Short mmCIF file of N, CA, C and O in Angstrom, two decimals:
data_model
loop_
_atom_site.label_atom_id
_atom_site.label_comp_id
_atom_site.label_asym_id
_atom_site.label_seq_id
_atom_site.Cartn_x
_atom_site.Cartn_y
_atom_site.Cartn_z
N UNK A 992 -43.50 76.60 -6.24
CA UNK A 992 -43.11 75.85 -6.38
C UNK A 992 -43.74 74.64 -7.37
O UNK A 992 -42.67 74.25 -7.86
N UNK A 993 -44.48 75.03 -7.84
CA UNK A 993 -45.20 74.29 -8.98
C UNK A 993 -44.22 74.80 -10.23
O UNK A 993 -43.93 73.73 -10.96
N UNK A 994 -43.74 76.13 -10.57
CA UNK A 994 -42.81 75.91 -11.40
C UNK A 994 -41.36 75.69 -11.48
O UNK A 994 -41.18 75.58 -12.29
N UNK A 995 -40.65 75.74 -10.29
CA UNK A 995 -40.07 75.02 -9.87
C UNK A 995 -39.83 73.40 -10.45
O UNK A 995 -39.37 73.21 -11.27
N UNK A 996 -40.87 72.64 -9.91
CA UNK A 996 -40.85 71.31 -10.39
C UNK A 996 -41.29 71.24 -11.92
O UNK A 996 -40.42 70.08 -12.38
N UNK A 997 -41.73 72.26 -12.77
CA UNK A 997 -41.86 71.91 -13.95
C UNK A 997 -40.53 72.15 -14.55
O UNK A 997 -40.35 71.52 -15.83
N UNK A 998 -39.67 73.24 -14.08
CA UNK A 998 -38.49 73.25 -14.77
C UNK A 998 -37.91 72.14 -14.46
O UNK A 998 -36.97 71.74 -15.20
N UNK A 999 -37.70 71.41 -13.28
CA UNK A 999 -36.83 70.40 -12.79
C UNK A 999 -37.14 69.15 -13.56
O UNK A 999 -36.57 68.36 -14.15
N UNK A 1000 -38.58 69.14 -13.97
CA UNK A 1000 -39.09 67.86 -14.66
C UNK A 1000 -38.65 68.12 -16.15
O UNK A 1000 -38.23 67.53 -16.97
N UNK A 1001 -38.84 69.09 -16.92
CA UNK A 1001 -38.23 69.71 -18.34
C UNK A 1001 -36.81 69.40 -18.08
O UNK A 1001 -36.51 68.63 -19.32
N UNK A 1002 -35.89 69.81 -17.41
CA UNK A 1002 -34.31 69.79 -17.59
C UNK A 1002 -34.14 68.27 -17.54
O UNK A 1002 -33.65 67.82 -18.06
N UNK A 1003 -34.92 67.56 -16.60
CA UNK A 1003 -34.57 65.79 -16.22
C UNK A 1003 -35.14 65.09 -17.42
O UNK A 1003 -34.48 64.08 -18.21
N UNK A 1004 -35.90 65.91 -18.28
CA UNK A 1004 -36.79 64.94 -19.62
C UNK A 1004 -35.55 65.22 -20.61
O UNK A 1004 -35.17 64.47 -21.17
N UNK A 1005 -35.14 66.39 -20.88
CA UNK A 1005 -33.73 66.76 -21.76
C UNK A 1005 -32.65 66.28 -21.05
O UNK A 1005 -32.16 65.40 -22.45
N UNK A 1006 -32.26 65.85 -20.36
CA UNK A 1006 -30.93 65.13 -20.05
C UNK A 1006 -31.49 63.43 -20.34
O UNK A 1006 -30.93 62.61 -20.69
N UNK A 1007 -32.45 63.02 -20.11
CA UNK A 1007 -32.87 61.48 -20.60
C UNK A 1007 -32.86 61.47 -22.14
O UNK A 1007 -32.41 60.28 -22.39
N UNK A 1008 -33.57 62.66 -22.78
CA UNK A 1008 -33.15 62.50 -24.16
C UNK A 1008 -32.20 62.35 -24.70
O UNK A 1008 -31.71 61.66 -25.47
N UNK A 1009 -31.27 63.47 -23.96
CA UNK A 1009 -29.70 63.36 -24.46
C UNK A 1009 -29.03 62.04 -24.36
O UNK A 1009 -28.34 61.64 -25.09
N UNK A 1010 -29.26 61.36 -23.38
CA UNK A 1010 -28.61 60.02 -22.99
C UNK A 1010 -28.83 59.13 -24.02
O UNK A 1010 -28.20 58.18 -24.38
N UNK A 1011 -29.91 58.97 -24.34
CA UNK A 1011 -30.61 58.00 -25.15
C UNK A 1011 -30.63 58.13 -26.57
O UNK A 1011 -31.00 57.59 -27.48
N UNK A 1012 -29.76 59.42 -26.98
CA UNK A 1012 -29.73 59.52 -28.32
C UNK A 1012 -28.81 58.44 -29.16
O UNK A 1012 -28.31 58.25 -29.22
N UNK A 1013 -29.34 58.12 -30.30
CA UNK A 1013 -28.98 57.22 -31.34
C UNK A 1013 -27.82 58.09 -32.31
O UNK A 1013 -27.29 57.22 -33.35
N UNK A 1014 -27.83 59.38 -32.22
CA UNK A 1014 -26.84 59.97 -33.20
C UNK A 1014 -25.75 60.41 -32.70
O UNK A 1014 -24.77 61.22 -32.55
N UNK A 1015 -24.91 59.06 -31.94
CA UNK A 1015 -23.62 59.49 -31.02
C UNK A 1015 -22.80 59.08 -32.17
O UNK A 1015 -22.55 58.19 -32.96
N UNK A 1016 -22.08 60.04 -32.17
CA UNK A 1016 -20.85 60.09 -33.11
C UNK A 1016 -19.78 59.09 -33.05
O UNK A 1016 -19.57 58.85 -31.53
N UNK A 1017 -19.42 58.34 -33.86
CA UNK A 1017 -18.20 57.21 -33.42
C UNK A 1017 -16.92 57.86 -34.22
O UNK A 1017 -16.91 58.25 -35.52
N UNK A 1018 -15.56 57.26 -33.64
CA UNK A 1018 -14.01 57.36 -34.43
C UNK A 1018 -13.54 56.03 -34.52
O UNK A 1018 -13.60 55.62 -33.36
N UNK A 1019 -12.96 56.07 -35.58
CA UNK A 1019 -12.43 54.59 -35.74
C UNK A 1019 -11.02 55.11 -35.56
O UNK A 1019 -10.21 55.64 -35.81
N UNK A 1020 -10.23 54.40 -34.17
CA UNK A 1020 -8.73 54.32 -34.06
C UNK A 1020 -8.03 53.05 -33.70
O UNK A 1020 -8.28 52.33 -34.00
N UNK A 1021 -6.62 53.70 -33.30
CA UNK A 1021 -6.13 52.68 -32.98
C UNK A 1021 -5.66 51.34 -34.13
O UNK A 1021 -5.84 50.53 -33.81
N UNK A 1022 -5.66 51.89 -35.37
CA UNK A 1022 -5.93 50.41 -36.32
C UNK A 1022 -4.22 50.09 -36.14
O UNK A 1022 -3.27 50.73 -36.20
N UNK A 1023 -4.28 48.73 -36.05
CA UNK A 1023 -2.57 48.21 -36.32
C UNK A 1023 -2.83 46.87 -36.95
O UNK A 1023 -4.12 46.57 -37.71
N UNK A 1024 -1.62 46.73 -37.64
CA UNK A 1024 -1.30 45.54 -38.67
C UNK A 1024 -0.43 44.53 -37.44
O UNK A 1024 0.78 45.20 -37.23
N UNK A 1025 -0.57 43.25 -37.74
CA UNK A 1025 -0.19 42.59 -36.46
C UNK A 1025 0.52 43.37 -35.27
O UNK A 1025 1.56 43.04 -34.72
N UNK A 1026 -0.37 44.29 -34.92
CA UNK A 1026 -0.19 44.82 -33.64
C UNK A 1026 0.90 45.76 -33.37
O UNK A 1026 0.89 46.50 -32.35
N UNK A 1027 1.05 46.42 -34.92
CA UNK A 1027 1.96 47.68 -34.84
C UNK A 1027 1.20 48.88 -35.81
O UNK A 1027 0.64 48.60 -36.67
N UNK A 1028 1.36 49.72 -35.20
CA UNK A 1028 0.41 50.89 -36.20
C UNK A 1028 1.51 51.09 -37.30
O UNK A 1028 0.63 51.68 -38.55
N UNK A 1029 2.64 50.14 -37.79
CA UNK A 1029 3.20 50.71 -39.19
C UNK A 1029 3.80 49.46 -39.22
O UNK A 1029 4.76 48.72 -38.30
N UNK A 1030 3.60 48.69 -40.12
CA UNK A 1030 4.57 47.37 -40.88
C UNK A 1030 4.80 47.39 -42.03
O UNK A 1030 4.63 46.66 -42.69
N UNK A 1031 6.63 47.80 -42.20
CA UNK A 1031 6.91 48.02 -43.13
C UNK A 1031 7.94 46.64 -43.67
O UNK A 1031 8.75 45.80 -42.88
N UNK A 1032 7.49 46.22 -44.72
CA UNK A 1032 8.51 44.85 -45.28
C UNK A 1032 8.29 43.90 -44.67
O UNK A 1032 9.16 42.93 -44.30
N UNK A 1033 6.98 43.56 -44.48
CA UNK A 1033 7.01 42.22 -43.75
C UNK A 1033 7.03 40.77 -44.49
O UNK A 1033 6.74 41.20 -45.65
N UNK A 1034 7.08 39.85 -43.40
CA UNK A 1034 6.93 38.85 -44.93
C UNK A 1034 5.74 37.89 -44.34
O UNK A 1034 5.45 36.93 -44.75
N UNK A 1035 4.63 38.36 -43.53
CA UNK A 1035 3.55 37.55 -43.28
C UNK A 1035 2.32 38.21 -44.41
O UNK A 1035 2.22 39.09 -44.61
N UNK A 1036 2.32 36.67 -45.18
CA UNK A 1036 0.81 36.90 -46.12
C UNK A 1036 -0.14 37.34 -45.77
O UNK A 1036 -0.90 37.59 -46.74
N UNK A 1037 -0.50 36.78 -44.57
CA UNK A 1037 -1.98 37.08 -44.38
C UNK A 1037 -1.94 37.53 -42.63
O UNK A 1037 -2.42 37.06 -41.75
N UNK A 1038 -1.54 39.25 -42.77
CA UNK A 1038 -1.67 39.92 -41.42
C UNK A 1038 -2.92 39.65 -41.13
O UNK A 1038 -3.96 39.99 -41.49
N UNK A 1039 -2.57 40.19 -39.46
CA UNK A 1039 -3.54 40.20 -38.56
C UNK A 1039 -4.31 42.08 -38.36
O UNK A 1039 -3.24 42.48 -38.15
N UNK A 1040 -5.54 42.26 -38.96
CA UNK A 1040 -5.96 43.93 -38.60
C UNK A 1040 -6.66 43.92 -37.35
O UNK A 1040 -7.51 43.16 -36.87
N UNK A 1041 -6.24 45.11 -36.94
CA UNK A 1041 -7.33 45.70 -35.69
C UNK A 1041 -7.47 46.88 -35.46
O UNK A 1041 -7.01 47.81 -35.96
N UNK A 1042 -8.48 47.41 -35.08
CA UNK A 1042 -9.02 48.75 -34.55
C UNK A 1042 -9.80 48.99 -33.40
O UNK A 1042 -10.06 47.88 -32.64
N UNK A 1043 -9.73 50.22 -32.90
CA UNK A 1043 -10.71 50.40 -31.82
C UNK A 1043 -11.64 51.59 -32.35
O UNK A 1043 -11.89 52.18 -33.03
N UNK A 1044 -12.71 51.46 -31.77
CA UNK A 1044 -13.73 52.45 -31.74
C UNK A 1044 -14.14 53.35 -30.73
O UNK A 1044 -13.54 52.53 -29.28
N UNK A 1045 -14.28 54.91 -30.57
CA UNK A 1045 -14.56 55.54 -29.40
C UNK A 1045 -15.60 56.21 -29.77
O UNK A 1045 -15.93 56.70 -31.14
N UNK A 1046 -16.23 56.76 -29.10
CA UNK A 1046 -17.97 57.70 -29.24
C UNK A 1046 -18.05 58.28 -28.23
O UNK A 1046 -17.96 58.22 -27.10
N UNK A 1047 -19.03 59.36 -28.82
CA UNK A 1047 -19.68 60.08 -27.69
C UNK A 1047 -21.24 59.29 -27.06
O UNK A 1047 -21.73 58.65 -27.99
N UNK A 1048 -21.14 59.44 -25.80
CA UNK A 1048 -21.96 58.58 -24.93
C UNK A 1048 -21.79 57.24 -24.53
O UNK A 1048 -20.67 56.74 -24.73
N UNK A 1049 -22.77 56.45 -24.19
CA UNK A 1049 -22.15 54.91 -22.75
C UNK A 1049 -22.63 54.06 -24.17
O UNK A 1049 -23.73 54.09 -25.17
N UNK A 1050 -22.51 52.77 -23.71
CA UNK A 1050 -22.63 51.37 -24.27
C UNK A 1050 -22.87 51.65 -25.50
O UNK A 1050 -23.65 50.77 -26.69
N UNK A 1051 -21.78 51.95 -26.33
CA UNK A 1051 -21.48 52.06 -27.95
C UNK A 1051 -20.79 50.72 -28.35
O UNK A 1051 -19.57 50.34 -28.08
N UNK A 1052 -21.35 49.77 -28.88
CA UNK A 1052 -20.56 48.75 -29.34
C UNK A 1052 -20.60 48.74 -30.80
O UNK A 1052 -21.06 49.03 -31.61
N UNK A 1053 -19.40 47.73 -31.55
CA UNK A 1053 -19.42 47.43 -32.83
C UNK A 1053 -20.48 46.30 -33.16
O UNK A 1053 -20.73 45.14 -32.57
N UNK A 1054 -21.35 46.58 -34.03
CA UNK A 1054 -21.57 44.94 -34.61
C UNK A 1054 -21.70 44.78 -35.63
O UNK A 1054 -22.00 43.55 -36.34
N UNK A 1055 -20.93 45.45 -36.63
CA UNK A 1055 -20.44 45.15 -38.01
C UNK A 1055 -19.23 46.02 -38.30
O UNK A 1055 -19.26 47.09 -38.20
N UNK A 1056 -18.62 45.30 -39.19
CA UNK A 1056 -17.41 45.69 -40.05
C UNK A 1056 -17.16 45.64 -41.55
O UNK A 1056 -17.59 44.83 -41.88
N UNK A 1057 -16.44 46.52 -42.26
CA UNK A 1057 -16.25 46.47 -43.30
C UNK A 1057 -14.79 46.42 -44.07
O UNK A 1057 -14.51 47.90 -43.43
N UNK A 1058 -13.72 45.76 -44.21
CA UNK A 1058 -12.54 45.66 -44.37
C UNK A 1058 -12.27 46.00 -46.08
O UNK A 1058 -12.71 45.37 -46.60
N UNK A 1059 -11.40 47.30 -46.51
CA UNK A 1059 -11.26 47.22 -47.64
C UNK A 1059 -9.59 47.53 -48.16
O UNK A 1059 -8.95 48.66 -46.98
N UNK A 1060 -8.94 46.46 -48.51
CA UNK A 1060 -7.68 46.59 -48.88
C UNK A 1060 -7.21 47.32 -50.49
O UNK A 1060 -7.79 46.64 -51.05
N UNK A 1061 -6.32 47.90 -50.12
CA UNK A 1061 -6.60 48.49 -51.79
C UNK A 1061 -4.71 48.81 -52.27
O UNK A 1061 -3.42 48.68 -51.40
N UNK A 1062 -4.33 48.34 -53.78
CA UNK A 1062 -3.06 48.34 -54.05
C UNK A 1062 -2.17 49.80 -54.12
O UNK A 1062 -1.25 50.43 -54.22
N UNK A 1063 -3.54 51.23 -54.14
CA UNK A 1063 -2.69 52.31 -53.86
C UNK A 1063 -3.85 53.05 -53.30
O UNK A 1063 -5.01 52.87 -53.25
N UNK A 1064 -3.31 54.28 -53.08
CA UNK A 1064 -4.27 54.69 -52.11
C UNK A 1064 -5.16 55.83 -53.08
O UNK A 1064 -6.56 55.73 -52.50
N UNK A 1065 -5.29 55.84 -54.48
CA UNK A 1065 -6.34 56.63 -54.96
C UNK A 1065 -7.54 55.07 -55.34
O UNK A 1065 -8.75 55.69 -55.06
N UNK A 1066 -7.01 53.74 -55.23
CA UNK A 1066 -8.10 53.01 -55.01
C UNK A 1066 -8.91 52.85 -53.66
O UNK A 1066 -10.34 52.90 -53.67
N UNK A 1067 -8.05 53.19 -53.00
CA UNK A 1067 -8.73 53.00 -51.62
C UNK A 1067 -9.61 54.21 -51.28
O UNK A 1067 -10.69 54.19 -50.58
N UNK A 1068 -9.50 55.66 -51.77
CA UNK A 1068 -10.27 56.52 -51.33
C UNK A 1068 -11.28 56.49 -52.73
O UNK A 1068 -12.32 56.98 -52.10
N UNK A 1069 -11.34 56.02 -53.73
CA UNK A 1069 -12.47 55.88 -54.30
C UNK A 1069 -13.40 54.41 -53.84
O UNK A 1069 -14.30 53.93 -54.56
N UNK A 1070 -12.97 53.72 -52.74
CA UNK A 1070 -13.76 52.50 -52.20
C UNK A 1070 -13.35 51.27 -53.01
O UNK A 1070 -14.12 50.25 -52.89
N UNK A 1071 -12.18 51.52 -53.83
CA UNK A 1071 -12.19 50.02 -54.63
C UNK A 1071 -11.51 49.14 -53.90
O UNK A 1071 -9.84 49.71 -53.72
N UNK A 1072 -11.59 48.25 -53.22
CA UNK A 1072 -10.65 46.89 -52.48
C UNK A 1072 -9.94 46.00 -53.40
O UNK A 1072 -10.77 45.17 -53.67
N UNK A 1073 -9.30 46.45 -54.77
CA UNK A 1073 -8.42 45.85 -55.62
C UNK A 1073 -7.89 44.42 -55.03
O UNK A 1073 -7.68 43.36 -55.91
N UNK A 1074 -7.57 44.62 -53.71
CA UNK A 1074 -6.86 43.24 -53.12
C UNK A 1074 -7.88 42.70 -52.20
O UNK A 1074 -7.85 41.30 -52.06
N UNK A 1075 -8.64 43.50 -51.57
CA UNK A 1075 -9.61 42.42 -50.38
C UNK A 1075 -10.52 43.69 -50.26
O UNK A 1075 -10.34 44.63 -49.77
N UNK A 1076 -11.91 43.43 -50.30
CA UNK A 1076 -13.07 43.80 -49.81
C UNK A 1076 -13.89 42.72 -49.03
O UNK A 1076 -14.38 42.05 -49.37
N UNK A 1077 -14.12 43.19 -47.85
CA UNK A 1077 -14.43 41.88 -46.84
C UNK A 1077 -15.95 41.80 -46.99
O UNK A 1077 -16.83 40.54 -46.69
N UNK A 1078 -16.71 43.01 -47.61
CA UNK A 1078 -18.07 43.18 -47.47
C UNK A 1078 -18.60 43.77 -46.12
O UNK A 1078 -17.78 43.46 -45.26
N UNK A 1079 -19.40 43.78 -45.76
CA UNK A 1079 -20.35 44.05 -44.53
C UNK A 1079 -20.22 42.60 -43.38
O UNK A 1079 -21.20 41.74 -43.88
N UNK A 1080 -19.26 42.68 -42.75
CA UNK A 1080 -19.38 41.11 -41.62
C UNK A 1080 -20.45 41.76 -40.67
O UNK A 1080 -19.54 42.81 -39.63
N UNK A 1081 -21.01 40.99 -40.41
CA UNK A 1081 -21.82 40.80 -38.95
C UNK A 1081 -21.24 40.43 -37.70
O UNK A 1081 -21.51 39.48 -37.57
N UNK A 1082 -20.17 41.01 -36.83
CA UNK A 1082 -19.27 40.54 -36.27
C UNK A 1082 -18.75 41.78 -35.31
O UNK A 1082 -18.91 43.03 -35.75
N UNK A 1083 -19.00 41.46 -33.96
CA UNK A 1083 -18.50 42.71 -32.82
C UNK A 1083 -16.83 42.51 -32.80
O UNK A 1083 -16.43 43.45 -32.05
N UNK A 1084 -16.12 41.54 -33.24
CA UNK A 1084 -14.66 41.51 -33.12
C UNK A 1084 -13.77 42.62 -33.90
O UNK A 1084 -14.07 42.57 -35.42
N UNK A 1085 -13.19 43.10 -33.37
CA UNK A 1085 -12.18 44.02 -34.10
C UNK A 1085 -10.70 43.78 -33.69
O UNK A 1085 -9.91 44.61 -33.73
N UNK A 1086 -10.54 42.17 -33.06
CA UNK A 1086 -8.82 42.49 -32.99
C UNK A 1086 -8.81 40.84 -34.25
O UNK A 1086 -9.39 40.08 -33.89
N UNK A 1087 -7.61 41.26 -34.78
CA UNK A 1087 -7.14 40.07 -35.26
C UNK A 1087 -7.71 39.51 -36.75
O UNK A 1087 -7.82 38.50 -36.54
N UNK A 1088 -8.67 40.44 -37.32
CA UNK A 1088 -9.07 39.94 -38.16
C UNK A 1088 -7.94 39.78 -39.55
O UNK A 1088 -7.28 40.74 -39.86
N UNK A 1089 -7.73 38.45 -40.03
CA UNK A 1089 -7.13 38.01 -40.90
C UNK A 1089 -7.28 38.76 -42.25
O UNK A 1089 -8.55 37.94 -42.83
N UNK A 1090 -6.35 38.74 -42.92
CA UNK A 1090 -6.42 39.58 -44.19
C UNK A 1090 -7.04 38.24 -45.25
O UNK A 1090 -6.23 37.16 -45.11
N UNK A 1091 -8.29 38.16 -46.03
CA UNK A 1091 -8.31 37.48 -46.62
C UNK A 1091 -8.43 37.65 -48.20
O UNK A 1091 -9.26 36.91 -48.65
N UNK A 1092 -7.66 38.56 -48.67
CA UNK A 1092 -8.13 38.66 -50.00
C UNK A 1092 -6.86 37.92 -51.13
O UNK A 1092 -6.25 37.15 -50.55
N UNK A 1093 -6.50 38.79 -52.01
CA UNK A 1093 -5.85 38.34 -53.21
C UNK A 1093 -4.29 38.02 -52.56
O UNK A 1093 -3.97 38.45 -51.41
N UNK A 1094 -3.45 37.10 -53.09
CA UNK A 1094 -1.91 36.90 -52.67
C UNK A 1094 -1.35 37.45 -52.82
O UNK A 1094 -1.22 38.81 -53.86
N UNK A 1095 -0.37 38.10 -51.94
CA UNK A 1095 0.39 39.33 -51.73
C UNK A 1095 1.68 38.91 -52.70
O UNK A 1095 2.07 37.90 -52.12
N UNK A 1096 2.04 40.10 -52.82
CA UNK A 1096 3.26 39.54 -53.77
C UNK A 1096 4.90 40.56 -53.14
O UNK A 1096 4.44 41.37 -52.17
N UNK A 1097 5.88 39.75 -53.26
CA UNK A 1097 7.17 41.02 -52.69
C UNK A 1097 7.00 42.21 -53.08
O UNK A 1097 6.52 42.72 -54.32
N UNK A 1098 7.36 43.05 -52.44
CA UNK A 1098 7.34 44.43 -52.24
C UNK A 1098 5.83 45.19 -52.29
O UNK A 1098 6.10 46.14 -52.87
N UNK A 1099 5.05 44.47 -52.39
CA UNK A 1099 3.39 45.08 -52.60
C UNK A 1099 2.88 46.06 -51.54
O UNK A 1099 3.45 45.83 -50.34
N UNK A 1100 2.54 46.92 -51.63
CA UNK A 1100 2.19 48.20 -50.93
C UNK A 1100 0.36 47.50 -50.58
O UNK A 1100 -0.45 47.71 -51.84
N UNK A 1101 0.45 47.42 -49.81
CA UNK A 1101 -1.29 47.61 -49.07
C UNK A 1101 -1.91 48.97 -48.14
O UNK A 1101 -1.61 49.08 -47.14
N UNK A 1102 -2.90 49.63 -49.00
CA UNK A 1102 -3.54 50.77 -48.21
C UNK A 1102 -5.13 50.02 -47.50
O UNK A 1102 -5.34 49.34 -48.28
N UNK A 1103 -5.31 50.35 -46.26
CA UNK A 1103 -6.42 49.69 -46.28
C UNK A 1103 -7.58 50.98 -45.23
O UNK A 1103 -6.43 51.54 -44.55
N UNK A 1104 -8.39 50.70 -45.10
CA UNK A 1104 -9.18 51.29 -43.92
C UNK A 1104 -10.65 50.38 -43.66
O UNK A 1104 -10.50 49.26 -44.42
N UNK A 1105 -10.92 50.36 -42.46
CA UNK A 1105 -12.34 49.62 -42.00
C UNK A 1105 -13.49 50.94 -41.72
O UNK A 1105 -13.39 52.14 -41.39
N UNK A 1106 -14.33 50.30 -41.97
CA UNK A 1106 -15.83 51.10 -41.93
C UNK A 1106 -16.40 50.23 -40.51
O UNK A 1106 -16.64 48.83 -40.20
N UNK A 1107 -16.91 50.77 -39.39
CA UNK A 1107 -17.58 50.20 -38.32
C UNK A 1107 -18.86 50.79 -38.26
O UNK A 1107 -19.36 52.02 -38.18
N UNK A 1108 -19.93 49.81 -37.90
CA UNK A 1108 -20.88 50.13 -37.56
C UNK A 1108 -21.65 49.88 -36.20
O UNK A 1108 -20.89 48.48 -35.88
N UNK A 1109 -22.25 50.82 -35.33
CA UNK A 1109 -22.67 50.74 -34.00
C UNK A 1109 -23.83 49.55 -34.26
O UNK A 1109 -24.54 49.39 -34.60
N UNK A 1110 -24.39 49.26 -32.59
CA UNK A 1110 -25.27 48.95 -32.55
C UNK A 1110 -26.50 49.46 -32.36
O UNK A 1110 -27.62 49.30 -32.52
N UNK A 1111 -26.28 51.06 -32.41
CA UNK A 1111 -27.31 51.91 -32.79
C UNK A 1111 -27.23 52.58 -34.20
O UNK A 1111 -28.09 53.83 -34.31
N UNK A 1112 -26.80 51.55 -35.09
CA UNK A 1112 -26.62 51.57 -36.74
C UNK A 1112 -25.86 53.10 -36.94
O UNK A 1112 -25.78 53.57 -38.20
N UNK A 1113 -24.83 53.33 -36.29
CA UNK A 1113 -24.15 54.67 -36.84
C UNK A 1113 -22.87 54.08 -37.43
O UNK A 1113 -22.70 52.79 -37.06
N UNK A 1114 -22.61 54.58 -38.69
CA UNK A 1114 -21.35 53.88 -39.13
C UNK A 1114 -20.21 55.17 -39.48
O UNK A 1114 -20.75 56.20 -39.11
N UNK A 1115 -19.37 54.77 -39.61
CA UNK A 1115 -18.07 55.70 -40.03
C UNK A 1115 -16.78 55.07 -40.69
O UNK A 1115 -16.85 53.96 -40.04
N UNK A 1116 -15.87 55.57 -41.22
CA UNK A 1116 -15.13 54.90 -41.90
C UNK A 1116 -13.60 55.37 -41.01
O UNK A 1116 -13.56 56.81 -40.27
N UNK A 1117 -12.58 54.72 -40.74
CA UNK A 1117 -11.23 55.06 -40.49
C UNK A 1117 -10.63 55.94 -41.51
O UNK A 1117 -10.89 55.89 -42.45
N UNK A 1118 -9.48 56.68 -40.73
CA UNK A 1118 -8.46 56.89 -41.97
C UNK A 1118 -7.55 56.02 -42.49
O UNK A 1118 -7.92 54.99 -42.37
N UNK A 1119 -7.11 56.18 -43.31
CA UNK A 1119 -6.42 55.05 -44.30
C UNK A 1119 -4.99 54.82 -43.39
O UNK A 1119 -4.65 55.56 -42.79
N UNK A 1120 -4.61 53.73 -43.95
CA UNK A 1120 -3.47 53.03 -43.21
C UNK A 1120 -2.89 52.07 -44.04
O UNK A 1120 -3.45 51.97 -44.95
N UNK A 1121 -1.46 51.89 -43.94
CA UNK A 1121 -0.67 51.18 -44.92
C UNK A 1121 0.03 49.93 -44.04
O UNK A 1121 0.81 50.23 -42.87
N UNK A 1122 0.50 49.35 -44.57
CA UNK A 1122 1.79 47.90 -44.81
C UNK A 1122 2.62 47.65 -45.98
O UNK A 1122 1.86 47.85 -47.07
N UNK A 1123 3.56 47.12 -45.94
CA UNK A 1123 3.86 46.83 -46.87
C UNK A 1123 4.63 45.44 -46.75
O UNK A 1123 4.96 44.94 -45.65
N UNK A 1124 4.95 44.77 -47.72
CA UNK A 1124 5.67 43.49 -47.71
C UNK A 1124 6.72 43.62 -48.55
O UNK A 1124 7.57 44.40 -49.37
N UNK A 1125 7.87 42.87 -47.83
CA UNK A 1125 8.93 42.74 -48.12
C UNK A 1125 9.57 41.65 -49.04
O UNK A 1125 8.31 41.23 -49.57
N UNK A 1126 10.82 41.08 -49.34
CA UNK A 1126 10.84 40.03 -49.85
C UNK A 1126 10.24 38.78 -49.55
O UNK A 1126 10.66 38.24 -48.27
N UNK A 1127 10.07 37.94 -50.40
CA UNK A 1127 8.94 37.05 -49.97
C UNK A 1127 9.65 35.34 -50.52
O UNK A 1127 9.58 34.28 -50.10
N UNK A 1128 10.42 35.63 -51.63
CA UNK A 1128 11.21 34.51 -52.01
C UNK A 1128 12.59 34.94 -52.49
O UNK A 1128 12.77 35.72 -53.35
N UNK A 1129 13.45 34.37 -51.59
CA UNK A 1129 14.91 34.54 -52.22
C UNK A 1129 15.51 34.28 -53.39
O UNK A 1129 16.35 34.91 -53.90
N UNK A 1130 14.55 33.54 -54.46
CA UNK A 1130 14.87 33.61 -55.84
C UNK A 1130 14.81 35.25 -56.36
O UNK A 1130 14.88 35.46 -57.30
N UNK A 1131 13.97 36.21 -56.05
CA UNK A 1131 13.58 37.14 -56.14
C UNK A 1131 14.81 38.36 -55.69
O UNK A 1131 14.76 39.46 -56.38
N UNK A 1132 15.64 37.94 -55.00
CA UNK A 1132 16.78 38.78 -54.57
C UNK A 1132 17.53 39.05 -55.93
O UNK A 1132 18.21 38.16 -56.60
N UNK A 1133 17.80 40.24 -56.46
CA UNK A 1133 18.92 40.50 -57.21
C UNK A 1133 19.84 41.31 -56.76
O UNK A 1133 19.92 42.58 -56.44
N UNK A 1134 20.94 41.25 -56.62
CA UNK A 1134 22.57 41.81 -56.12
C UNK A 1134 23.46 42.00 -56.98
O UNK A 1134 23.55 40.43 -57.64
N UNK A 1135 24.11 42.29 -56.73
CA UNK A 1135 25.31 42.13 -57.72
C UNK A 1135 26.82 42.25 -56.96
O UNK A 1135 26.84 42.69 -55.84
#
């Protein structure tokens, strides 16, 4: 009986330790611009960005984020937010974050990603996403 109690106690302890682990992997998913997964040719000059997080474990919440928006995929990959780098923002909000970078121009390509930091200090970057700006001023229209 004592042997069985030791085994059950050890098993319960391992279970508790695994539940409280702070190394829970997180994934940034469901990135949208103005509520859409793809936003080609928009006339919105300050689009709203959103994302969701998923992870292994319970009670995982976002405690901070950083958005980077770049004019090329290469700049984005290098972590150069030449259009906008929000810096680390301590906020749990992941819905409708308004673009607050450089003024966008007609036909601008915008590549973006977001880093999420969780309440247990895990962090991860999203995959790259993209939106593009259409014609913003009718005087730029060139047709024959």
